[in-house]
Coordinates of C-alpha atoms in Angstrom, one line a residue:
M1 CA -35.5 31.7 -42.8
A2 CA -34.0 31.2 -46.2
S3 CA -30.8 32.5 -45.1
G4 CA -28.6 29.0 -45.3
L5 CA -27.4 29.6 -41.4
R6 CA -27.1 25.9 -38.9
E7 CA -28.2 26.0 -36.4
L8 CA -25.6 26.8 -33.2
P9 CA -24.0 24.7 -31.2
L10 CA -23.3 23.1 -34.6
R11 CA -24.3 18.8 -34.8
T12 CA -25.5 15.8 -36.6
P13 CA -28.9 17.0 -38.4
D14 CA -31.1 13.9 -36.7
G15 CA -28.5 13.3 -34.0
P16 CA -28.6 12.4 -30.5
V17 CA -27.8 16.1 -30.0
D18 CA -30.1 17.6 -32.1
R19 CA -33.5 15.2 -30.9
L20 CA -32.7 16.6 -27.3
L21 CA -31.6 20.1 -28.5
Q22 CA -35.1 20.6 -31.0
E23 CA -37.4 19.6 -27.9
P24 CA -40.3 21.9 -27.2
I25 CA -39.2 21.9 -23.5
L26 CA -36.3 22.2 -21.3
I27 CA -34.8 18.9 -21.4
P28 CA -32.9 18.2 -17.6
S29 CA -29.6 18.3 -17.7
T30 CA -29.3 14.4 -16.4
E31 CA -30.8 13.5 -19.8
L32 CA -28.4 15.3 -22.1
R33 CA -25.8 14.4 -20.1
D34 CA -26.5 11.5 -20.1
T35 CA -26.8 11.3 -23.7
T36 CA -23.2 13.4 -24.0
L37 CA -21.3 10.3 -22.2
Q38 CA -22.4 7.8 -24.1
L39 CA -21.2 10.0 -27.3
A40 CA -17.8 9.9 -26.1
D41 CA -17.8 6.7 -24.5
Q42 CA -17.6 6.4 -28.7
L43 CA -14.2 8.4 -29.0
G44 CA -13.1 5.9 -25.7
L45 CA -13.5 9.2 -23.6
A46 CA -16.0 7.9 -21.7
G47 CA -14.1 8.5 -17.7
V48 CA -12.8 11.3 -19.1
V49 CA -15.5 13.6 -19.5
A50 CA -17.4 12.0 -16.3
A51 CA -14.2 13.4 -14.3
G52 CA -14.7 16.6 -16.4
L53 CA -17.6 17.0 -15.3
D54 CA -17.5 16.4 -12.1
T55 CA -14.0 19.0 -11.5
E56 CA -14.8 21.5 -9.2
L57 CA -13.1 25.3 -10.6
Y58 CA -10.8 24.8 -7.8
E59 CA -8.9 22.3 -9.1
I60 CA -8.1 23.7 -12.5
T61 CA -5.3 25.1 -13.9
S62 CA -5.7 27.4 -16.6
T63 CA -3.4 29.9 -18.2
V64 CA -4.0 32.2 -21.1
A65 CA -1.8 32.9 -24.0
E66 CA -1.1 36.6 -26.0
D67 CA -3.2 35.6 -28.9
G68 CA -6.3 35.0 -26.0
T69 CA -5.9 30.9 -26.4
Y70 CA -6.4 28.5 -22.7
S71 CA -4.9 25.8 -21.7
Y72 CA -6.2 24.3 -19.0
F73 CA -5.1 21.3 -16.1
P74 CA -6.4 18.4 -15.9
F75 CA -8.9 18.8 -19.2
D76 CA -5.8 19.4 -21.5
D77 CA -3.6 16.7 -20.7
D78 CA -5.7 14.2 -19.9
I79 CA -7.4 14.7 -22.7
A80 CA -4.9 14.4 -25.5
A81 CA -3.9 11.0 -23.1
E82 CA -6.7 9.6 -24.8
L83 CA -7.6 10.6 -28.2
D84 CA -7.1 8.7 -30.9
P85 CA -6.8 10.6 -34.1
E86 CA -7.4 6.5 -36.1
V87 CA -11.0 6.8 -33.9
L88 CA -11.6 10.4 -34.6
A89 CA -11.1 10.4 -38.4
A90 CA -14.0 7.2 -38.0
N91 CA -16.4 9.6 -36.1
E92 CA -16.7 12.9 -37.1
D93 CA -20.7 12.6 -36.1
V94 CA -19.8 11.6 -32.9
V95 CA -16.9 13.9 -32.8
L96 CA -18.8 16.8 -33.3
D97 CA -22.2 15.7 -31.2
L98 CA -20.1 15.3 -28.7
S99 CA -18.6 18.9 -29.0
A100 CA -22.7 20.6 -29.2
G101 CA -23.4 18.1 -26.5
L102 CA -20.6 19.6 -23.6
I103 CA -21.1 23.5 -25.6
A104 CA -25.1 22.6 -24.7
L105 CA -24.4 20.8 -21.4
A106 CA -22.4 23.6 -20.4
A107 CA -25.0 26.2 -21.1
R108 CA -27.6 23.9 -19.1
D109 CA -25.5 24.1 -16.0
G110 CA -24.1 27.1 -16.4
G111 CA -26.6 29.4 -16.3
T112 CA -26.4 32.3 -18.4
R113 CA -23.1 31.9 -19.9
V114 CA -21.4 29.8 -20.7
D115 CA -18.5 30.8 -20.1
P116 CA -14.3 28.8 -20.4
E117 CA -13.0 31.8 -18.4
T118 CA -15.4 30.7 -14.5
T119 CA -17.2 28.0 -15.5
P120 CA -15.7 24.1 -16.0
G121 CA -17.8 22.7 -18.5
A122 CA -17.1 24.6 -21.2
M123 CA -13.5 24.9 -19.7
L124 CA -13.7 20.6 -20.3
A125 CA -15.4 22.1 -24.2
Y126 CA -13.5 24.3 -24.8
S127 CA -10.3 21.7 -24.3
F128 CA -12.4 18.6 -25.8
L129 CA -13.0 21.2 -29.3
R130 CA -9.5 22.3 -28.7
Q131 CA -7.1 19.3 -28.3
S132 CA -9.9 17.8 -31.2
G133 CA -8.8 19.8 -33.8
L134 CA -5.2 19.9 -33.2
L135 CA -5.6 16.3 -34.5
D136 CA -8.4 17.6 -37.5
Q137 CA -9.6 20.4 -38.6
S138 CA -12.7 20.8 -39.6
C139 CA -15.1 23.4 -40.6
D140 CA -17.7 22.2 -38.3
L141 CA -15.6 21.5 -35.2
Q142 CA -14.1 25.3 -35.8
T143 CA -17.0 26.7 -35.7
N144 CA -18.2 25.4 -32.7
F145 CA -15.3 26.0 -30.9
A146 CA -15.8 30.2 -32.5
F147 CA -18.6 30.5 -31.0
L148 CA -17.9 28.4 -27.3
V149 CA -15.3 31.1 -27.2
G150 CA -17.7 34.2 -28.0
L151 CA -20.5 32.6 -25.5
G152 CA -17.1 34.2 -22.8
I153 CA -17.9 36.8 -20.2
S154 CA -15.2 39.3 -21.8
P155 CA -12.9 37.3 -24.6
P156 CA -10.5 39.0 -26.4
T157 CA -12.2 40.0 -29.5
N158 CA -8.9 40.1 -31.5
G159 CA -9.3 36.0 -30.4
V160 CA -12.9 36.1 -31.8
Q161 CA -11.7 36.9 -34.9
A162 CA -9.2 34.6 -35.2
E163 CA -11.1 31.6 -33.8
T164 CA -13.5 32.7 -36.6
S165 CA -11.4 33.4 -39.4
R166 CA -10.4 30.6 -39.0
A167 CA -13.6 28.8 -39.7
V168 CA -14.6 30.8 -42.5
T169 CA -11.7 29.3 -44.5
L170 CA -12.2 25.9 -43.1
C171 CA -15.8 26.6 -44.3
G172 CA -15.3 28.1 -47.2
A173 CA -17.8 30.8 -49.1
E174 CA -21.3 28.2 -49.1
D175 CA -21.4 28.6 -45.3
P176 CA -22.0 32.2 -43.8
T177 CA -22.6 30.7 -40.8
P178 CA -19.3 30.9 -38.9
A179 CA -19.4 34.9 -40.5
W180 CA -22.9 35.5 -38.5
A181 CA -22.1 34.2 -35.4
Y182 CA -19.0 36.8 -35.2
A183 CA -21.6 39.9 -36.3
K184 CA -24.1 38.9 -33.6
Y185 CA -21.0 38.4 -31.4
L186 CA -20.2 42.2 -32.0
A187 CA -23.2 43.5 -32.1
A188 CA -24.3 41.9 -28.8
L189 CA -21.7 44.3 -28.1
T190 CA -22.8 47.0 -28.9
N191 CA -25.8 47.4 -26.4
V192 CA -25.9 50.8 -26.4
G193 CA -26.9 52.2 -22.5
S194 CA -26.5 49.0 -21.0
D195 CA -23.7 47.1 -18.3
D196 CA -24.4 43.8 -17.8
G197 CA -20.5 43.5 -16.3
R198 CA -18.1 42.4 -18.9
T199 CA -15.2 44.0 -19.5
L200 CA -14.5 45.3 -23.5
D201 CA -11.7 45.3 -25.1
L202 CA -12.3 48.2 -27.5
P203 CA -13.7 51.3 -27.3
P204 CA -17.4 50.8 -27.7
A205 CA -17.5 53.1 -31.1
K206 CA -15.3 51.3 -31.9
L207 CA -17.1 47.8 -31.6
R208 CA -20.5 49.6 -33.4
E209 CA -17.9 50.4 -36.6
L210 CA -17.3 46.5 -35.9
A211 CA -19.9 45.3 -35.9
R212 CA -21.4 47.5 -38.4
S213 CA -19.0 46.2 -41.1
S214 CA -18.4 42.3 -40.7
F215 CA -22.6 42.4 -41.3
A216 CA -21.8 44.8 -44.3
Q217 CA -19.0 42.2 -45.2
L218 CA -22.0 39.6 -44.7
R219 CA -24.0 41.7 -48.0
E220 CA -21.4 41.9 -49.8
N221 CA -20.2 38.1 -49.6
Y222 CA -23.8 37.2 -49.9
P223 CA -25.5 39.7 -52.1
D224 CA -29.0 37.4 -52.1
L225 CA -29.3 36.1 -49.1
P226 CA -31.0 38.7 -46.2
L227 CA -28.9 38.2 -43.2
G228 CA -26.4 41.2 -43.9
Y229 CA -29.5 43.6 -44.6
A230 CA -31.9 42.1 -41.5
G231 CA -28.5 41.7 -39.3
E232 CA -27.9 45.4 -39.7
A233 CA -31.7 46.5 -39.0
D234 CA -32.1 44.6 -35.9
L235 CA -29.0 46.0 -34.4
L236 CA -29.9 49.6 -35.6
L237 CA -33.1 48.7 -34.4
D238 CA -31.6 47.8 -31.1
W239 CA -29.8 51.3 -30.9
A240 CA -33.0 53.4 -31.8
D241 CA -34.9 51.5 -29.4
R242 CA -32.1 51.8 -25.9
S243 CA -31.7 55.1 -26.9
D244 CA -35.2 56.0 -27.1
A245 CA -35.7 54.6 -23.7
I246 CA -33.1 57.0 -22.2
G247 CA -33.7 59.4 -24.0
W248 CA -30.0 59.7 -25.9
Q249 CA -29.6 61.3 -29.1
P250 CA -32.8 61.4 -29.9
F251 CA -32.2 63.0 -33.7
Q252 CA -29.0 59.5 -33.4
A253 CA -32.0 57.3 -32.6
R254 CA -34.4 58.7 -35.7
A255 CA -31.6 58.1 -38.1
W256 CA -30.3 54.7 -36.9
R257 CA -34.2 54.1 -37.7
E258 CA -35.6 55.2 -40.8
E259 CA -31.7 53.1 -42.2
A260 CA -33.1 50.4 -40.7
V261 CA -36.5 50.3 -41.8
A262 CA -34.5 50.7 -45.5
L263 CA -32.6 47.9 -44.6
Y264 CA -35.3 45.3 -44.4
S265 CA -36.3 46.9 -47.5
L266 CA -33.4 45.3 -49.0
A267 CA -33.4 41.8 -46.6
R268 CA -37.5 41.5 -48.0
S269 CA -36.2 41.8 -51.4
T270 CA -34.3 38.7 -51.0
S271 CA -36.5 36.2 -48.3
A272 CA -40.7 36.1 -47.9
D273 CA -39.7 35.1 -44.7
S274 CA -42.5 37.1 -42.3
R275 CA -39.4 37.4 -39.5
L276 CA -38.6 40.2 -41.7
L277 CA -42.3 41.8 -42.7
L278 CA -42.6 42.4 -38.3
G279 CA -39.4 43.5 -38.6
H280 CA -40.0 46.5 -41.1
A281 CA -43.1 47.2 -40.0
R282 CA -41.5 48.1 -36.5
A283 CA -38.4 50.0 -37.3
G284 CA -41.1 51.9 -39.2
R285 CA -42.7 52.9 -36.0
R286 CA -41.2 56.6 -34.3
G287 CA -39.8 56.0 -30.7

């Protein structure tokens, strides 16, 4: 889709992590781990990262601040002790690729969740991104950090919003990626009639309002891109489909579907992507 989006986690195009993640088949964790350790070695962090990847959950002490940010012992101290600001500044691509490799490796080893609350690999990725960001803030690293925070099982919504806001500020108006990721994060919390074990810190109605307003903000900021239109259309269509499946408020489901049709029409006016046509056709079907 001609949307201006970049694929998350952000990494160097055609770099070592990108080439692995673009493979059409699932790559072995060992190959991803080897690549991640090679990147860490270029920053003088191979020992810290190797030890961190082998750390058991019971060996990690974590604390959470009021703003939802975590501190991890021993990861924070070990990484902070080895990070060299000059090496970071001279190897920006390596830093970004290492952050992406750690996130991808946590996802591969952690199964369906990349949770910086309960997954050691994700804790290591979180600590590396946070400690790196303290030394050198950048759009790409902060976007990866916000993305990782949002992957937790039950992260504080205000914490994800705060990290996203920092990414949006650093990235500027030309890059919709962090704002899109936040809107999709909110959308995932609004599943009608579903219960996947997450603890929500906001009422469902408030989450639905926030999700819709996030896509509306995307439309306002990027009126010539399909993101805000198709994103909310997908959201409404998911709500309608789930409502139809459980027989919940059929008139509301019909209204959501009609809104989705209108939004897909607007999205198609900004892009010729065939996926918009498929979404439009799906929205036009009655449940």
